Amino acid sequence: MKIAIAGAGAMGSRFGLMLHQGRNEVLLIDGWADHVQQIKEHGLKANFNGEEVVEQLPIVLQSEVEKEDQVDLIILFTKAMQLEKMLQDIQSLIKKDTEVLCLLNGIGHEDIIEKFVPMENIYIGNTMWTAGLEGPGQVKLFGNGSIELQNLGAGKEVAAKKLADKLSESGLNAHFSDNIHYSIYRKACVNGTMNGLCTILDVNMAELGRTSTAHKMVETIVNEFAKVAAVENIELDIPEVIAHCESCFDPETIGLHYPSMYQDLIKNHRLTEIDYINGAISRKGKKYDIATPYCDFLTELVHAKEDSLNVK
Ligand code: NAD
Ligand code: AOT
């Protein structure tokens, strides 16, 4: 299968590498010139479960995508605030039958994707894989993960299941979900609890879990997400979702991961996705007349931290 990864940072590189090793023809597309240059000259370097690997993966700047380029599938892996610009830049790659899969964190990306891709070709989901970008052309990958995805287009369930099987052939452990909006809210609860709190407290998830107030903060934030989701007819199983979030504290599995928001703001002084996670809940809360004080405050804290670090 010919697969383009649109946004080849930490996660895009992981997926590109695993799909390449699974014998797919992969094209990386990215907008960060230094990163693209490094991979063009030296290949993609990865510390992959403790082993140093280098793979020669084709990569182009998004401005270099050509009309003649043709792929079966585009996997979107930009940061949320880069998504619309990426879709604009790669419009010529999106043909009548090109399937597009979005696995970004956050809520509501389909509203943007629908402007560029016919509904019947859109698949949305979320992933429990992680990745870290160490520098241009260099990623660190450890642990296991999974993917849940579903078709947005009516009658495309079989295609969605086939897509999940195809990704699983490369070890990505993908599953079809018949209720992807529930799954997306459930994963957004993980990010709504782990990402902002680890960023503000300057800790990884295991260290967050060892604080005396972690449980109360997780419980309160999940309850705010659940109240908002309920207005959209998504009834989160609150105790299960809290347990799912708190499973991230385990240092033997994923607890040593610093969430991508931490990597963005604290490590690399880049803007965060807070407006698409806790900020999205705050906005929806205002619209639905639901109080979301922890999400409001966490969003303000993260923006204040962006300001104090002079991040633009
Ligand atoms: P990323 O920031 O590593 O990559 C996104 C884009 O930003 C890429 O185009 C990348 O080249 C560019 N970029 C990265 N560092 C840069 C720098 N210093 N200067 C200029 N450009 C830079 O993003 P990611 O972590 O791969 O996340 C992609 C999506 O996946 C997000 O929605 C994220 O929330 C989600 N996600 C991330 C993880 C994770 O562990 N990283 C896990 C699950 C989901
Ligand atoms: C994560 N991390 O989603 C992934 O870093 O943004 C992120 C992210 C899977 C399980 C727990 C956290």
Short mmCIF file of C-alpha atoms and ligand atoms in Angstrom, two decimals:
data_model
loop_
_atom_site.label_atom_id
_atom_site.label_comp_id
_atom_site.label_asym_id
_atom_site.label_seq_id
_atom_site.Cartn_x
_atom_site.Cartn_y
_atom_site.Cartn_z
CA MET A 1 0.00 0.00 0.00
CA LYS A 2 1.26 3.52 -0.73
CA ILE A 3 0.88 5.65 2.37
CA ALA A 4 1.68 9.33 2.95
CA ILE A 5 2.23 10.57 6.46
CA ALA A 6 1.22 14.23 6.57
CA GLY A 7 3.04 15.60 9.59
CA ALA A 8 6.12 13.49 10.20
CA GLY A 9 7.13 14.65 13.66
CA ALA A 10 7.29 12.25 16.59
CA MET A 11 4.16 10.21 15.85
CA GLY A 12 4.34 10.52 12.08
CA SER A 13 7.89 9.20 12.21
CA ARG A 14 6.82 6.24 14.38
CA PHE A 15 4.00 5.34 12.03
CA GLY A 16 6.16 5.94 8.96
CA LEU A 17 8.90 3.71 10.33
CA MET A 18 6.60 0.87 11.38
CA LEU A 19 4.62 0.97 8.12
CA HIS A 20 7.87 1.02 6.12
CA GLN A 21 9.18 -1.97 8.08
CA GLY A 22 5.81 -3.64 7.33
CA ARG A 23 6.67 -3.37 3.62
CA ASN A 24 4.41 -0.47 2.69
CA GLU A 25 5.60 2.29 0.40
CA VAL A 26 5.78 5.29 2.71
CA LEU A 27 6.14 8.98 1.84
CA LEU A 28 6.77 11.39 4.71
CA ILE A 29 5.51 14.95 4.31
CA ASP A 30 6.52 17.68 6.71
CA GLY A 31 6.89 21.43 7.02
CA TRP A 32 9.95 21.64 9.26
CA ALA A 33 12.82 22.29 6.85
CA ASP A 34 15.70 21.15 9.15
CA HIS A 35 13.93 17.88 9.92
CA VAL A 36 13.21 17.20 6.24
CA GLN A 37 16.80 18.04 5.30
CA GLN A 38 18.25 15.70 7.97
CA ILE A 39 16.07 12.78 6.85
CA LYS A 40 16.85 13.44 3.18
CA GLU A 41 20.59 13.43 3.90
CA HIS A 42 20.97 10.86 6.68
CA GLY A 43 17.70 8.89 6.83
CA LEU A 44 15.29 8.78 9.76
CA LYS A 45 17.21 7.88 12.92
CA ALA A 46 15.31 6.18 15.70
CA ASN A 47 16.06 4.74 19.07
CA PHE A 48 13.48 1.99 18.70
CA ASN A 49 12.92 0.08 21.95
CA GLY A 50 16.57 0.66 22.89
CA GLU A 51 18.05 -0.20 19.50
CA GLU A 52 19.51 2.43 17.14
CA VAL A 53 17.97 2.13 13.66
CA VAL A 54 18.27 4.24 10.52
CA GLU A 55 15.77 3.94 7.70
CA GLN A 56 16.00 5.71 4.36
CA LEU A 57 12.45 7.03 4.05
CA PRO A 58 11.46 9.38 1.25
CA ILE A 59 10.42 12.75 2.64
CA VAL A 60 9.25 15.99 1.05
CA LEU A 61 8.33 19.41 2.33
CA GLN A 62 4.60 19.97 2.13
CA SER A 63 5.37 22.73 -0.40
CA GLU A 64 7.08 20.06 -2.59
CA VAL A 65 4.03 17.80 -2.95
CA GLU A 66 3.33 17.39 -6.67
CA LYS A 67 0.09 16.87 -8.59
CA GLU A 68 1.42 13.61 -10.02
CA ASP A 69 2.03 12.14 -6.53
CA GLN A 70 -0.51 9.45 -5.81
CA VAL A 71 -1.12 7.50 -2.58
CA ASP A 72 -3.84 5.13 -1.34
CA LEU A 73 -3.91 6.50 2.18
CA ILE A 74 -2.91 9.72 3.95
CA ILE A 75 -2.37 9.53 7.71
CA LEU A 76 -2.64 12.96 9.31
CA PHE A 77 -0.22 13.55 12.19
CA THR A 78 0.30 17.28 12.50
CA LYS A 79 -0.32 19.13 15.72
CA ALA A 80 -3.97 20.29 15.84
CA MET A 81 -3.14 23.92 15.03
CA GLN A 82 -1.17 22.84 11.91
CA LEU A 83 -3.91 20.59 10.49
CA GLU A 84 -5.76 23.03 8.23
CA LYS A 85 -2.57 24.43 6.67
CA MET A 86 -1.30 20.88 6.01
CA LEU A 87 -4.57 19.93 4.29
CA GLN A 88 -4.41 23.09 2.17
CA ASP A 89 -0.81 22.35 1.18
CA ILE A 90 -1.43 18.72 0.20
CA GLN A 91 -4.74 19.29 -1.60
CA SER A 92 -3.31 17.98 -4.88
CA LEU A 93 -2.54 14.65 -3.20
CA ILE A 94 -6.16 14.20 -2.11
CA LYS A 95 -7.73 12.50 -5.13
CA LYS A 96 -11.27 11.12 -5.53
CA ASP A 97 -10.41 7.76 -3.90
CA THR A 98 -7.64 8.73 -1.46
CA GLU A 99 -8.47 7.55 2.05
CA VAL A 100 -7.58 9.91 4.90
CA LEU A 101 -7.08 8.81 8.50
CA CYS A 102 -6.83 11.32 11.36
CA LEU A 103 -5.35 10.16 14.68
CA LEU A 104 -4.58 13.55 16.26
CA ASN A 105 -5.37 14.10 19.90
CA GLY A 106 -8.25 16.44 20.65
CA ILE A 107 -11.87 16.76 19.68
CA GLY A 108 -13.64 17.79 16.46
CA HIS A 109 -10.89 17.59 13.79
CA GLU A 110 -13.41 16.14 11.33
CA ASP A 111 -14.94 19.63 10.99
CA ILE A 112 -11.69 20.78 9.35
CA ILE A 113 -11.00 17.60 7.35
CA GLU A 114 -14.48 17.65 5.80
CA LYS A 115 -13.56 20.92 4.06
CA PHE A 116 -10.89 19.10 2.04
CA VAL A 117 -11.88 15.42 1.83
CA PRO A 118 -15.17 13.80 0.77
CA MET A 119 -16.88 12.32 3.82
CA GLU A 120 -16.83 8.77 2.37
CA ASN A 121 -13.01 8.78 2.41
CA ILE A 122 -12.54 10.03 5.99
CA TYR A 123 -11.58 7.74 8.89
CA ILE A 124 -11.09 9.15 12.38
CA GLY A 125 -9.72 7.67 15.54
CA ASN A 126 -7.16 7.87 18.28
CA THR A 127 -4.01 6.10 19.32
CA MET A 128 -2.34 4.93 22.51
CA TRP A 129 1.08 4.78 20.80
CA THR A 130 3.61 7.38 21.96
CA ALA A 131 6.73 8.94 20.47
CA GLY A 132 9.31 11.61 21.20
CA LEU A 133 11.15 13.87 18.77
CA GLU A 134 14.72 14.24 20.05
CA GLY A 135 15.80 16.68 17.35
CA PRO A 136 15.59 17.07 13.56
CA GLY A 137 15.61 13.61 11.97
CA GLN A 138 15.82 11.78 15.31
CA VAL A 139 13.04 10.08 17.29
CA LYS A 140 12.80 7.97 20.43
CA LEU A 141 10.20 5.20 20.42
CA PHE A 142 9.38 2.82 23.24
CA GLY A 143 6.45 0.86 24.65
CA ASN A 144 3.37 -0.56 23.02
CA GLY A 145 0.18 1.01 21.80
CA SER A 146 -3.00 0.59 19.83
CA ILE A 147 -5.30 2.39 17.44
CA GLU A 148 -9.08 2.67 17.30
CA LEU A 149 -10.68 3.95 14.12
CA GLN A 150 -14.01 4.25 12.37
CA ASN A 151 -15.34 5.42 9.02
CA LEU A 152 -17.25 8.71 8.86
CA GLY A 153 -18.84 7.78 5.54
CA ALA A 154 -22.04 5.74 5.51
CA GLY A 155 -21.56 2.11 4.49
CA LYS A 156 -17.76 2.18 4.76
CA GLU A 157 -17.47 -0.20 7.74
CA VAL A 158 -15.85 -2.95 5.68
CA ALA A 159 -13.27 -0.48 4.34
CA ALA A 160 -12.59 0.72 7.90
CA LYS A 161 -12.04 -2.84 9.12
CA LYS A 162 -9.72 -3.50 6.17
CA LEU A 163 -7.79 -0.36 7.03
CA ALA A 164 -7.41 -1.48 10.65
CA ASP A 165 -6.18 -4.90 9.46
CA LYS A 166 -3.70 -3.26 7.09
CA LEU A 167 -2.24 -1.13 9.91
CA SER A 168 -2.09 -4.16 12.21
CA GLU A 169 0.00 -6.04 9.64
CA SER A 170 2.76 -3.56 10.53
CA GLY A 171 2.32 -4.18 14.26
CA LEU A 172 0.25 -1.07 14.92
CA ASN A 173 -2.48 -3.02 16.71
CA ALA A 174 -5.46 -1.26 15.13
CA HIS A 175 -9.11 -2.00 15.84
CA PHE A 176 -12.40 -0.96 14.32
CA SER A 177 -14.63 0.93 16.75
CA ASP A 178 -18.38 1.20 16.26
CA ASN A 179 -18.49 4.24 18.55
CA ILE A 180 -15.45 6.32 17.72
CA HIS A 181 -16.79 9.53 19.24
CA TYR A 182 -16.90 7.71 22.59
CA SER A 183 -13.32 6.49 22.07
CA ILE A 184 -12.14 9.97 21.11
CA TYR A 185 -13.68 11.48 24.26
CA ARG A 186 -12.13 8.65 26.32
CA LYS A 187 -8.67 9.37 24.88
CA ALA A 188 -9.28 13.13 25.26
CA CYS A 189 -9.77 12.45 28.98
CA VAL A 190 -6.28 10.90 29.08
CA ASN A 191 -4.85 14.02 27.44
CA GLY A 192 -7.09 16.34 29.46
CA THR A 193 -5.68 14.90 32.67
CA MET A 194 -2.09 13.94 31.79
CA ASN A 195 -0.92 16.56 29.28
CA GLY A 196 -1.71 19.86 30.99
CA LEU A 197 -0.95 18.66 34.52
CA CYS A 198 2.43 17.10 33.60
CA THR A 199 3.32 20.27 31.68
CA ILE A 200 2.50 22.67 34.52
CA LEU A 201 4.02 20.44 37.21
CA ASP A 202 7.11 19.56 35.11
CA VAL A 203 6.73 15.81 35.71
CA ASN A 204 6.15 12.62 33.72
CA MET A 205 2.94 10.62 34.17
CA ALA A 206 4.37 8.27 36.82
CA GLU A 207 5.55 11.26 38.87
CA LEU A 208 2.13 12.92 38.50
CA GLY A 209 0.56 9.72 39.84
CA ARG A 210 2.72 9.89 42.97
CA THR A 211 1.37 13.33 43.98
CA SER A 212 -1.23 13.42 46.76
CA THR A 213 -3.74 15.42 44.68
CA ALA A 214 -3.47 13.49 41.39
CA HIS A 215 -6.56 11.37 41.95
CA LYS A 216 -8.79 14.32 42.86
CA MET A 217 -7.60 16.31 39.82
CA VAL A 218 -8.12 13.37 37.44
CA GLU A 219 -11.57 12.64 38.87
CA THR A 220 -12.70 16.26 38.63
CA ILE A 221 -11.43 16.77 35.08
CA VAL A 222 -12.97 13.50 33.83
CA ASN A 223 -16.30 14.54 35.37
CA GLU A 224 -16.15 17.85 33.49
CA PHE A 225 -15.45 16.03 30.19
CA ALA A 226 -18.31 13.61 30.94
CA LYS A 227 -20.85 16.37 31.58
CA VAL A 228 -20.01 18.03 28.28
CA ALA A 229 -19.97 14.71 26.39
CA ALA A 230 -23.41 13.83 27.80
CA VAL A 231 -24.92 16.87 26.06
CA GLU A 232 -23.59 15.32 22.82
CA ASN A 233 -25.27 12.00 23.73
CA ILE A 234 -22.00 10.35 24.71
CA GLU A 235 -22.35 8.78 28.14
CA LEU A 236 -18.86 8.15 29.46
CA ASP A 237 -18.42 5.31 31.95
CA ILE A 238 -16.78 7.65 34.47
CA PRO A 239 -15.13 5.09 36.85
CA GLU A 240 -13.75 3.15 33.86
CA VAL A 241 -12.41 6.31 32.21
CA ILE A 242 -10.77 7.47 35.47
CA ALA A 243 -9.12 4.04 35.80
CA HIS A 244 -8.02 4.25 32.14
CA CYS A 245 -6.40 7.67 32.77
CA GLU A 246 -4.74 6.49 35.97
CA SER A 247 -3.34 3.39 34.24
CA CYS A 248 -0.94 5.90 32.62
CA PHE A 249 0.78 6.34 36.00
CA ASP A 250 2.33 2.85 35.81
CA PRO A 251 6.12 3.25 35.40
CA GLU A 252 6.35 -0.32 34.07
CA THR A 253 4.20 0.48 31.04
CA ILE A 254 3.78 4.09 29.97
CA GLY A 255 4.38 6.17 33.11
CA LEU A 256 7.84 7.38 32.07
CA HIS A 257 6.37 9.13 29.01
CA TYR A 258 6.35 12.92 29.07
CA PRO A 259 3.14 13.88 27.24
CA SER A 260 3.48 15.61 23.89
CA MET A 261 2.33 18.90 25.48
CA TYR A 262 5.28 18.71 27.87
CA GLN A 263 7.60 17.97 24.97
CA ASP A 264 6.19 20.97 23.09
CA LEU A 265 6.19 23.61 25.79
CA ILE A 266 8.77 22.68 28.40
CA LYS A 267 11.33 20.92 26.23
CA ASN A 268 11.00 22.77 22.93
CA HIS A 269 9.22 26.05 23.81
CA ARG A 270 6.48 25.46 21.22
CA LEU A 271 2.77 26.30 21.44
CA THR A 272 0.53 23.58 22.86
CA GLU A 273 -2.71 21.84 21.86
CA ILE A 274 -4.46 22.90 25.09
CA ASP A 275 -7.22 24.74 23.16
CA TYR A 276 -8.17 21.44 21.45
CA ILE A 277 -8.27 19.43 24.69
CA ASN A 278 -9.22 21.14 27.99
CA GLY A 279 -9.88 24.38 26.10
CA ALA A 280 -12.38 22.59 23.84
CA ILE A 281 -14.26 21.39 26.93
CA SER A 282 -14.26 24.92 28.38
CA ARG A 283 -15.71 26.33 25.16
CA LYS A 284 -18.34 23.60 24.89
CA GLY A 285 -19.13 24.06 28.61
CA LYS A 286 -19.88 27.75 28.02
CA LYS A 287 -22.02 26.88 25.00
CA TYR A 288 -24.00 24.22 26.94
CA ASP A 289 -24.09 26.22 30.20
CA ILE A 290 -22.02 23.67 32.10
CA ALA A 291 -19.38 24.74 34.62
CA THR A 292 -15.89 23.40 33.81
CA PRO A 293 -13.66 25.21 36.35
CA TYR A 294 -10.72 22.78 36.31
CA CYS A 295 -10.54 22.75 32.50
CA ASP A 296 -10.87 26.56 32.43
CA PHE A 297 -8.09 27.01 34.97
CA LEU A 298 -5.75 24.43 33.41
CA THR A 299 -6.22 26.06 29.99
CA GLU A 300 -5.40 29.46 31.49
CA LEU A 301 -2.35 28.09 33.31
CA VAL A 302 -0.95 26.49 30.16
CA HIS A 303 -1.51 29.70 28.17
CA ALA A 304 0.16 31.68 30.97
CA LYS A 305 3.12 29.30 30.80
CA GLU A 306 3.28 29.77 27.00
CA ASP A 307 3.33 33.54 27.60
CA SER A 308 5.92 33.38 30.36
CA LEU A 309 8.21 31.37 28.08
CA ASN A 310 7.49 33.86 25.29
CA VAL A 311 6.33 31.06 22.98
CA LYS A 312 4.59 32.17 19.77
P1 NAD B 1 5.21 16.78 16.65
O1 NAD B 1 5.21 18.16 17.20
O2 NAD B 1 6.35 15.90 16.96
O3 NAD B 1 5.05 16.87 15.08
C1 NAD B 1 4.05 17.67 14.52
C2 NAD B 1 4.68 18.65 13.55
O4 NAD B 1 5.49 19.62 14.21
C3 NAD B 1 5.59 17.98 12.56
O5 NAD B 1 5.35 18.61 11.33
C4 NAD B 1 6.98 18.28 13.08
O6 NAD B 1 7.98 18.26 12.12
C5 NAD B 1 6.77 19.66 13.60
N1 NAD B 1 7.79 19.99 14.61
C6 NAD B 1 8.13 19.23 15.68
N2 NAD B 1 9.12 19.82 16.38
C7 NAD B 1 9.39 20.98 15.74
C8 NAD B 1 10.30 22.04 15.98
N3 NAD B 1 11.12 22.03 17.03
N4 NAD B 1 10.31 23.08 15.13
C9 NAD B 1 9.47 23.12 14.07
N5 NAD B 1 8.58 22.14 13.80
C10 NAD B 1 8.53 21.09 14.61
O7 NAD B 1 3.81 16.14 17.09
P2 NAD B 1 3.47 14.66 17.60
O8 NAD B 1 3.90 14.49 19.01
O9 NAD B 1 3.89 13.70 16.59
O10 NAD B 1 1.89 14.75 17.63
C11 NAD B 1 1.05 14.64 16.48
C12 NAD B 1 -0.36 14.42 16.98
O11 NAD B 1 -0.40 13.15 17.65
C13 NAD B 1 -0.83 15.45 18.00
O12 NAD B 1 -2.21 15.67 17.87
C14 NAD B 1 -0.53 14.78 19.33
O13 NAD B 1 -1.32 15.27 20.40
C15 NAD B 1 -0.87 13.34 18.98
N6 NAD B 1 -0.25 12.32 19.83
C16 NAD B 1 1.05 12.45 20.22
C17 NAD B 1 1.61 11.44 21.01
C18 NAD B 1 3.05 11.48 21.41
O14 NAD B 1 3.46 10.65 22.23
N7 NAD B 1 3.89 12.36 20.87
C19 NAD B 1 0.83 10.34 21.39
C20 NAD B 1 -0.48 10.24 20.93
C21 NAD B 1 -1.01 11.25 20.14
C1 AOT B 2 -0.32 9.25 25.67
N1 AOT B 2 0.21 10.46 25.29
O1 AOT B 2 -1.38 11.16 23.86
C2 AOT B 2 -0.53 8.26 24.76
O2 AOT B 2 1.61 12.55 24.65
O3 AOT B 2 -0.12 13.56 23.80
C3 AOT B 2 0.44 12.57 24.27
C4 AOT B 2 -0.34 11.32 24.44
C5 AOT B 2 -1.04 7.06 25.19
C6 AOT B 2 -1.29 6.85 26.52
C7 AOT B 2 -1.03 7.85 27.42
C8 AOT B 2 -0.54 9.05 26.99
#
